[in-house]
């Protein structure tokens, strides 16, 4: 049933991109955006494609007859088991991945969990606690697992996630996009995504609502806090620069 996923990254603009693509002829996404099929705590690794499609079916409007069904669940890229499950389900799956500066992504993630009442520590302490929290919860994927809630730095390890992805899918089935570009030139990004999915380009008069409109205070680039966080994420930033030529400057 599903032929493409907006599979990452969390707080990277996936909600906006899913909203934009959901208006394009030939594409259909779940009304609630995130299906959370392959990361469900009760997912059965022995499930047939028919059973997986049965989980998807209630999420799509059957009255809309379009070509490609998609899923926009950003945690998929973060979970090796989700990537493997998707590969077994549909080896031809096309992936759209939005990459955001890992420092800015972590700040936004932390603010979201604080707002939800799921995080009580300031970001520096949360980063120090993260490894312990993730070891403690292991592969637990329940709704209150630290794998979901407190993976601020781990989710910024894009090089590891892309290695897992490319181990299962050829690179021509993966479109890497920049969150900064989505913010600056949404029409261009949507056009690239449509070309990748082989559907007609967006109309010239399409409108695009702003991306990253959260009410939390941004970190001023070049500030002491910004430089300290960049140092903290130096391994992740360096790996993306060296392995994939991707810079977040």
mmCIF file of C-alpha atoms in Angstrom:
data_model
loop_
_atom_site.group_PDB
_atom_site.id
_atom_site.type_symbol
_atom_site.label_atom_id
_atom_site.label_comp_id
_atom_site.label_asym_id
_atom_site.label_seq_id
_atom_site.Cartn_x
_atom_site.Cartn_y
_atom_site.Cartn_z
ATOM 1 C CA UNK A 1 0.000 0.000 0.000
ATOM 2 C CA UNK A 2 2.783 2.454 0.883
ATOM 3 C CA UNK A 3 5.421 3.402 -1.680
ATOM 4 C CA UNK A 4 7.277 6.296 -0.021
ATOM 5 C CA UNK A 5 8.180 7.569 3.419
ATOM 6 C CA UNK A 6 9.258 10.901 4.782
ATOM 7 C CA UNK A 7 11.440 8.963 7.168
ATOM 8 C CA UNK A 8 13.414 11.598 9.024
ATOM 9 C CA UNK A 9 14.498 13.579 10.822
ATOM 10 C CA UNK A 10 12.443 14.578 13.829
ATOM 11 C CA UNK A 11 12.141 18.389 14.186
ATOM 12 C CA UNK A 12 13.551 18.736 10.686
ATOM 13 C CA UNK A 13 10.474 20.158 8.976
ATOM 14 C CA UNK A 14 8.792 16.844 8.157
ATOM 15 C CA UNK A 15 5.364 18.124 9.217
ATOM 16 C CA UNK A 16 5.563 21.013 6.767
ATOM 17 C CA UNK A 17 6.890 18.851 3.943
ATOM 18 C CA UNK A 18 4.160 16.246 4.509
ATOM 19 C CA UNK A 19 1.551 19.017 4.442
ATOM 20 C CA UNK A 20 2.980 20.399 1.203
ATOM 21 C CA UNK A 21 3.192 16.997 -0.505
ATOM 22 C CA UNK A 22 -0.239 15.971 0.738
ATOM 23 C CA UNK A 23 -1.780 18.641 -1.493
ATOM 24 C CA UNK A 24 -0.062 17.396 -4.634
ATOM 25 C CA UNK A 25 -2.032 15.391 -7.218
ATOM 26 C CA UNK A 26 -0.943 11.765 -7.200
ATOM 27 C CA UNK A 27 0.100 11.686 -3.527
ATOM 28 C CA UNK A 28 -1.806 10.632 -0.415
ATOM 29 C CA UNK A 29 -0.535 10.822 3.169
ATOM 30 C CA UNK A 30 -2.286 9.897 6.436
ATOM 31 C CA UNK A 31 -4.463 12.702 7.754
ATOM 32 C CA UNK A 32 -2.526 12.629 11.043
ATOM 33 C CA UNK A 33 0.810 12.532 9.186
ATOM 34 C CA UNK A 34 2.681 10.003 11.344
ATOM 35 C CA UNK A 35 1.462 6.428 10.915
ATOM 36 C CA UNK A 36 3.938 4.867 13.398
ATOM 37 C CA UNK A 37 3.475 1.432 11.864
ATOM 38 C CA UNK A 38 7.052 0.130 11.725
ATOM 39 C CA UNK A 39 8.084 1.566 15.109
ATOM 40 C CA UNK A 40 4.999 0.365 17.003
ATOM 41 C CA UNK A 41 5.829 -1.342 20.293
ATOM 42 C CA UNK A 42 3.574 -4.238 19.285
ATOM 43 C CA UNK A 43 4.916 -4.629 15.738
ATOM 44 C CA UNK A 44 5.134 -8.303 14.768
ATOM 45 C CA UNK A 45 8.302 -9.016 12.801
ATOM 46 C CA UNK A 46 6.547 -12.009 11.309
ATOM 47 C CA UNK A 47 3.699 -9.904 9.936
ATOM 48 C CA UNK A 48 2.862 -10.341 6.273
ATOM 49 C CA UNK A 49 2.509 -7.390 3.929
ATOM 50 C CA UNK A 50 -1.249 -7.928 3.987
ATOM 51 C CA UNK A 51 -1.306 -7.515 7.774
ATOM 52 C CA UNK A 52 0.860 -4.399 7.566
ATOM 53 C CA UNK A 53 -1.398 -2.933 4.889
ATOM 54 C CA UNK A 54 -4.361 -3.663 7.144
ATOM 55 C CA UNK A 55 -2.768 -1.435 9.792
ATOM 56 C CA UNK A 56 -2.321 1.301 7.228
ATOM 57 C CA UNK A 57 -5.768 1.091 5.679
ATOM 58 C CA UNK A 58 -7.714 3.071 8.348
ATOM 59 C CA UNK A 59 -5.205 5.930 8.079
ATOM 60 C CA UNK A 60 -6.040 6.800 4.476
ATOM 61 C CA UNK A 61 -9.191 8.297 3.057
ATOM 62 C CA UNK A 62 -10.569 5.585 0.732
ATOM 63 C CA UNK A 63 -12.618 8.160 -1.167
ATOM 64 C CA UNK A 64 -9.462 9.766 -2.561
ATOM 65 C CA UNK A 65 -8.126 7.928 -5.580
ATOM 66 C CA UNK A 66 -4.498 8.897 -5.974
ATOM 67 C CA UNK A 67 -1.399 7.119 -7.145
ATOM 68 C CA UNK A 68 1.154 6.925 -4.345
ATOM 69 C CA UNK A 69 0.491 6.357 -0.649
ATOM 70 C CA UNK A 70 3.092 7.723 1.749
ATOM 71 C CA UNK A 71 3.959 7.716 5.434
ATOM 72 C CA UNK A 72 5.652 10.579 7.291
ATOM 73 C CA UNK A 73 7.064 9.110 10.504
ATOM 74 C CA UNK A 74 10.479 10.670 11.205
ATOM 75 C CA UNK A 75 11.593 8.158 13.840
ATOM 76 C CA UNK A 76 11.900 5.452 11.167
ATOM 77 C CA UNK A 77 15.354 6.651 10.130
ATOM 78 C CA UNK A 78 16.553 6.598 13.744
ATOM 79 C CA UNK A 79 15.610 2.947 14.375
ATOM 80 C CA UNK A 80 17.641 0.239 12.590
ATOM 81 C CA UNK A 81 14.842 -2.251 13.192
ATOM 82 C CA UNK A 82 12.319 0.045 11.503
ATOM 83 C CA UNK A 83 14.571 0.400 8.452
ATOM 84 C CA UNK A 84 14.934 -3.397 8.240
ATOM 85 C CA UNK A 85 11.178 -3.882 8.593
ATOM 86 C CA UNK A 86 10.467 -1.398 5.823
ATOM 87 C CA UNK A 87 12.986 -3.141 3.569
ATOM 88 C CA UNK A 88 11.209 -6.464 4.095
ATOM 89 C CA UNK A 89 7.827 -4.818 3.459
ATOM 90 C CA UNK A 90 8.799 -2.929 0.293
ATOM 91 C CA UNK A 91 12.335 -3.103 -1.057
ATOM 92 C CA UNK A 92 11.370 -0.453 -3.632
ATOM 93 C CA UNK A 93 10.348 2.062 -0.954
ATOM 94 C CA UNK A 94 11.444 5.601 -1.740
ATOM 95 C CA UNK A 95 12.802 7.606 1.196
ATOM 96 C CA UNK A 96 12.732 11.364 1.671
ATOM 97 C CA UNK A 97 15.034 12.520 4.461
ATOM 98 C CA UNK A 98 15.202 16.104 5.730
ATOM 99 C CA UNK A 99 18.463 16.932 7.501
ATOM 100 C CA UNK A 100 18.612 19.809 9.978
ATOM 101 C CA UNK A 101 21.644 21.104 11.851
ATOM 102 C CA UNK A 102 21.899 18.549 14.701
ATOM 103 C CA UNK A 103 22.435 21.258 17.313
ATOM 104 C CA UNK A 104 19.323 23.170 16.280
ATOM 105 C CA UNK A 105 17.410 19.889 16.018
ATOM 106 C CA UNK A 106 18.404 18.899 19.571
ATOM 107 C CA UNK A 107 17.415 22.286 20.995
ATOM 108 C CA UNK A 108 14.007 22.059 19.324
ATOM 109 C CA UNK A 109 13.539 18.443 20.472
ATOM 110 C CA UNK A 110 14.434 19.352 24.061
ATOM 111 C CA UNK A 111 12.023 22.276 24.057
ATOM 112 C CA UNK A 112 9.235 20.039 22.768
ATOM 113 C CA UNK A 113 9.731 17.479 25.538
ATOM 114 C CA UNK A 114 9.906 20.210 28.186
ATOM 115 C CA UNK A 115 6.646 21.655 26.880
ATOM 116 C CA UNK A 116 5.027 18.213 26.995
ATOM 117 C CA UNK A 117 6.205 17.659 30.560
ATOM 118 C CA UNK A 118 8.435 14.746 29.531
ATOM 119 C CA UNK A 119 11.732 16.458 30.354
ATOM 120 C CA UNK A 120 12.639 18.200 33.623
ATOM 121 C CA UNK A 121 16.354 18.783 33.093
ATOM 122 C CA UNK A 122 17.950 21.692 31.222
ATOM 123 C CA UNK A 123 19.567 20.704 27.936
ATOM 124 C CA UNK A 124 23.200 20.427 29.165
ATOM 125 C CA UNK A 125 22.174 18.028 31.935
ATOM 126 C CA UNK A 126 19.859 16.114 29.606
ATOM 127 C CA UNK A 127 22.742 15.615 27.178
ATOM 128 C CA UNK A 128 24.926 14.250 29.985
ATOM 129 C CA UNK A 129 22.150 11.889 31.081
ATOM 130 C CA UNK A 130 21.267 10.734 27.582
ATOM 131 C CA UNK A 131 23.610 7.751 27.245
ATOM 132 C CA UNK A 132 22.458 6.352 30.602
ATOM 133 C CA UNK A 133 18.800 6.833 29.714
ATOM 134 C CA UNK A 134 19.173 5.105 26.351
ATOM 135 C CA UNK A 135 21.109 2.161 27.831
ATOM 136 C CA UNK A 136 18.464 1.806 30.532
ATOM 137 C CA UNK A 137 15.608 1.602 28.058
ATOM 138 C CA UNK A 138 17.403 -0.483 25.425
ATOM 139 C CA UNK A 139 15.027 -1.379 22.596
ATOM 140 C CA UNK A 140 11.916 -0.376 24.502
ATOM 141 C CA UNK A 141 9.646 1.524 22.140
ATOM 142 C CA UNK A 142 6.730 2.326 24.412
ATOM 143 C CA UNK A 143 5.427 5.885 24.375
ATOM 144 C CA UNK A 144 7.451 6.905 27.445
ATOM 145 C CA UNK A 145 10.738 5.341 26.393
ATOM 146 C CA UNK A 146 13.821 7.540 26.420
ATOM 147 C CA UNK A 147 14.536 6.177 22.935
ATOM 148 C CA UNK A 148 11.613 8.328 21.818
ATOM 149 C CA UNK A 149 11.763 11.169 24.307
ATOM 150 C CA UNK A 150 15.361 11.838 25.318
ATOM 151 C CA UNK A 151 17.481 10.931 22.276
ATOM 152 C CA UNK A 152 18.639 14.506 21.685
ATOM 153 C CA UNK A 153 22.194 13.783 20.573
ATOM 154 C CA UNK A 154 21.642 10.275 19.218
ATOM 155 C CA UNK A 155 19.079 11.481 16.700
ATOM 156 C CA UNK A 156 21.674 13.908 15.383
ATOM 157 C CA UNK A 157 24.022 11.048 14.489
ATOM 158 C CA UNK A 158 22.939 11.200 10.881
ATOM 159 C CA UNK A 159 25.988 9.370 9.506
ATOM 160 C CA UNK A 160 25.130 6.216 11.456
ATOM 161 C CA UNK A 161 21.483 6.424 10.431
ATOM 162 C CA UNK A 162 22.333 6.884 6.755
ATOM 163 C CA UNK A 163 24.723 3.930 6.884
ATOM 164 C CA UNK A 164 21.870 1.784 8.220
ATOM 165 C CA UNK A 165 19.567 3.112 5.513
ATOM 166 C CA UNK A 166 22.019 2.558 2.641
ATOM 167 C CA UNK A 167 22.692 -0.977 3.875
ATOM 168 C CA UNK A 168 19.086 -1.788 2.932
ATOM 169 C CA UNK A 169 18.216 0.634 0.140
ATOM 170 C CA UNK A 170 20.180 1.853 -2.900
ATOM 171 C CA UNK A 171 21.035 5.517 -2.886
ATOM 172 C CA UNK A 172 18.837 6.292 -5.877
ATOM 173 C CA UNK A 173 15.839 5.429 -3.668
ATOM 174 C CA UNK A 174 16.847 8.053 -1.093
ATOM 175 C CA UNK A 175 16.422 11.813 -1.460
ATOM 176 C CA UNK A 176 18.375 13.912 1.032
ATOM 177 C CA UNK A 177 16.999 17.404 1.559
ATOM 178 C CA UNK A 178 18.058 20.361 3.678
ATOM 179 C CA UNK A 179 15.758 21.827 6.306
ATOM 180 C CA UNK A 180 17.376 25.210 5.730
ATOM 181 C CA UNK A 181 16.476 24.988 2.048
ATOM 182 C CA UNK A 182 12.907 23.992 2.926
ATOM 183 C CA UNK A 183 12.706 27.106 5.080
ATOM 184 C CA UNK A 184 14.208 29.401 2.454
ATOM 185 C CA UNK A 185 12.824 27.982 -0.801
ATOM 186 C CA UNK A 186 9.947 25.569 -0.103
ATOM 187 C CA UNK A 187 8.730 25.551 -3.710
ATOM 188 C CA UNK A 188 12.094 24.304 -4.921
ATOM 189 C CA UNK A 189 12.237 21.544 -2.299
ATOM 190 C CA UNK A 190 8.692 20.389 -3.037
ATOM 191 C CA UNK A 191 9.491 20.337 -6.749
ATOM 192 C CA UNK A 192 12.542 18.147 -6.092
ATOM 193 C CA UNK A 193 10.459 15.779 -3.957
ATOM 194 C CA UNK A 194 7.772 15.537 -6.647
ATOM 195 C CA UNK A 195 10.394 14.816 -9.300
ATOM 196 C CA UNK A 196 11.887 12.123 -7.055
ATOM 197 C CA UNK A 197 8.453 10.536 -6.565
ATOM 198 C CA UNK A 198 7.697 10.870 -10.288
ATOM 199 C CA UNK A 199 4.523 12.901 -9.898
ATOM 200 C CA UNK A 200 3.653 16.240 -11.538
ATOM 201 C CA UNK A 201 5.429 19.307 -10.121
ATOM 202 C CA UNK A 202 3.565 21.705 -7.819
ATOM 203 C CA UNK A 203 1.545 24.472 -9.403
ATOM 204 C CA UNK A 204 3.211 27.846 -9.719
ATOM 205 C CA UNK A 205 0.633 29.482 -7.423
ATOM 206 C CA UNK A 206 0.998 26.961 -4.575
ATOM 207 C CA UNK A 207 1.305 28.527 -1.120
ATOM 208 C CA UNK A 208 3.651 27.363 1.624
ATOM 209 C CA UNK A 209 3.118 28.093 5.293
ATOM 210 C CA UNK A 210 6.218 28.937 7.384
ATOM 211 C CA UNK A 211 8.477 26.186 8.752
ATOM 212 C CA UNK A 212 9.902 26.101 12.310
ATOM 213 C CA UNK A 213 7.399 28.419 13.957
ATOM 214 C CA UNK A 214 7.938 27.153 17.518
ATOM 215 C CA UNK A 215 7.806 29.718 20.304
ATOM 216 C CA UNK A 216 11.045 28.698 22.033
ATOM 217 C CA UNK A 217 14.085 31.030 22.054
ATOM 218 C CA UNK A 218 16.597 30.205 19.323
ATOM 219 C CA UNK A 219 20.305 29.960 20.041
ATOM 220 C CA UNK A 220 22.152 32.831 18.446
ATOM 221 C CA UNK A 221 24.732 31.460 16.021
ATOM 222 C CA UNK A 222 28.205 32.400 17.169
ATOM 223 C CA UNK A 223 27.166 32.806 20.814
ATOM 224 C CA UNK A 224 29.042 31.003 23.591
ATOM 225 C CA UNK A 225 26.194 28.533 24.065
ATOM 226 C CA UNK A 226 26.096 27.837 20.343
ATOM 227 C CA UNK A 227 29.864 27.229 20.223
ATOM 228 C CA UNK A 228 29.707 24.887 23.232
ATOM 229 C CA UNK A 229 26.922 22.849 21.679
ATOM 230 C CA UNK A 230 28.768 22.686 18.364
ATOM 231 C CA UNK A 231 31.761 21.321 20.275
ATOM 232 C CA UNK A 232 29.514 18.769 21.998
ATOM 233 C CA UNK A 233 28.229 17.600 18.598
ATOM 234 C CA UNK A 234 31.635 17.751 16.910
ATOM 235 C CA UNK A 235 31.728 13.977 16.241
ATOM 236 C CA UNK A 236 28.338 13.986 14.514
ATOM 237 C CA UNK A 237 29.139 17.120 12.508
ATOM 238 C CA UNK A 238 32.534 15.744 11.469
ATOM 239 C CA UNK A 239 31.124 12.382 10.378
ATOM 240 C CA UNK A 240 28.585 13.988 8.051
ATOM 241 C CA UNK A 241 31.229 16.287 6.590
ATOM 242 C CA UNK A 242 33.758 13.512 6.006
ATOM 243 C CA UNK A 243 31.443 10.693 4.833
ATOM 244 C CA UNK A 244 28.768 12.555 2.934
ATOM 245 C CA UNK A 245 30.169 16.034 2.293
ATOM 246 C CA UNK A 246 27.278 17.591 4.218
ATOM 247 C CA UNK A 247 28.073 20.687 6.269
ATOM 248 C CA UNK A 248 25.863 22.493 8.749
ATOM 249 C CA UNK A 249 27.410 25.972 8.876
#
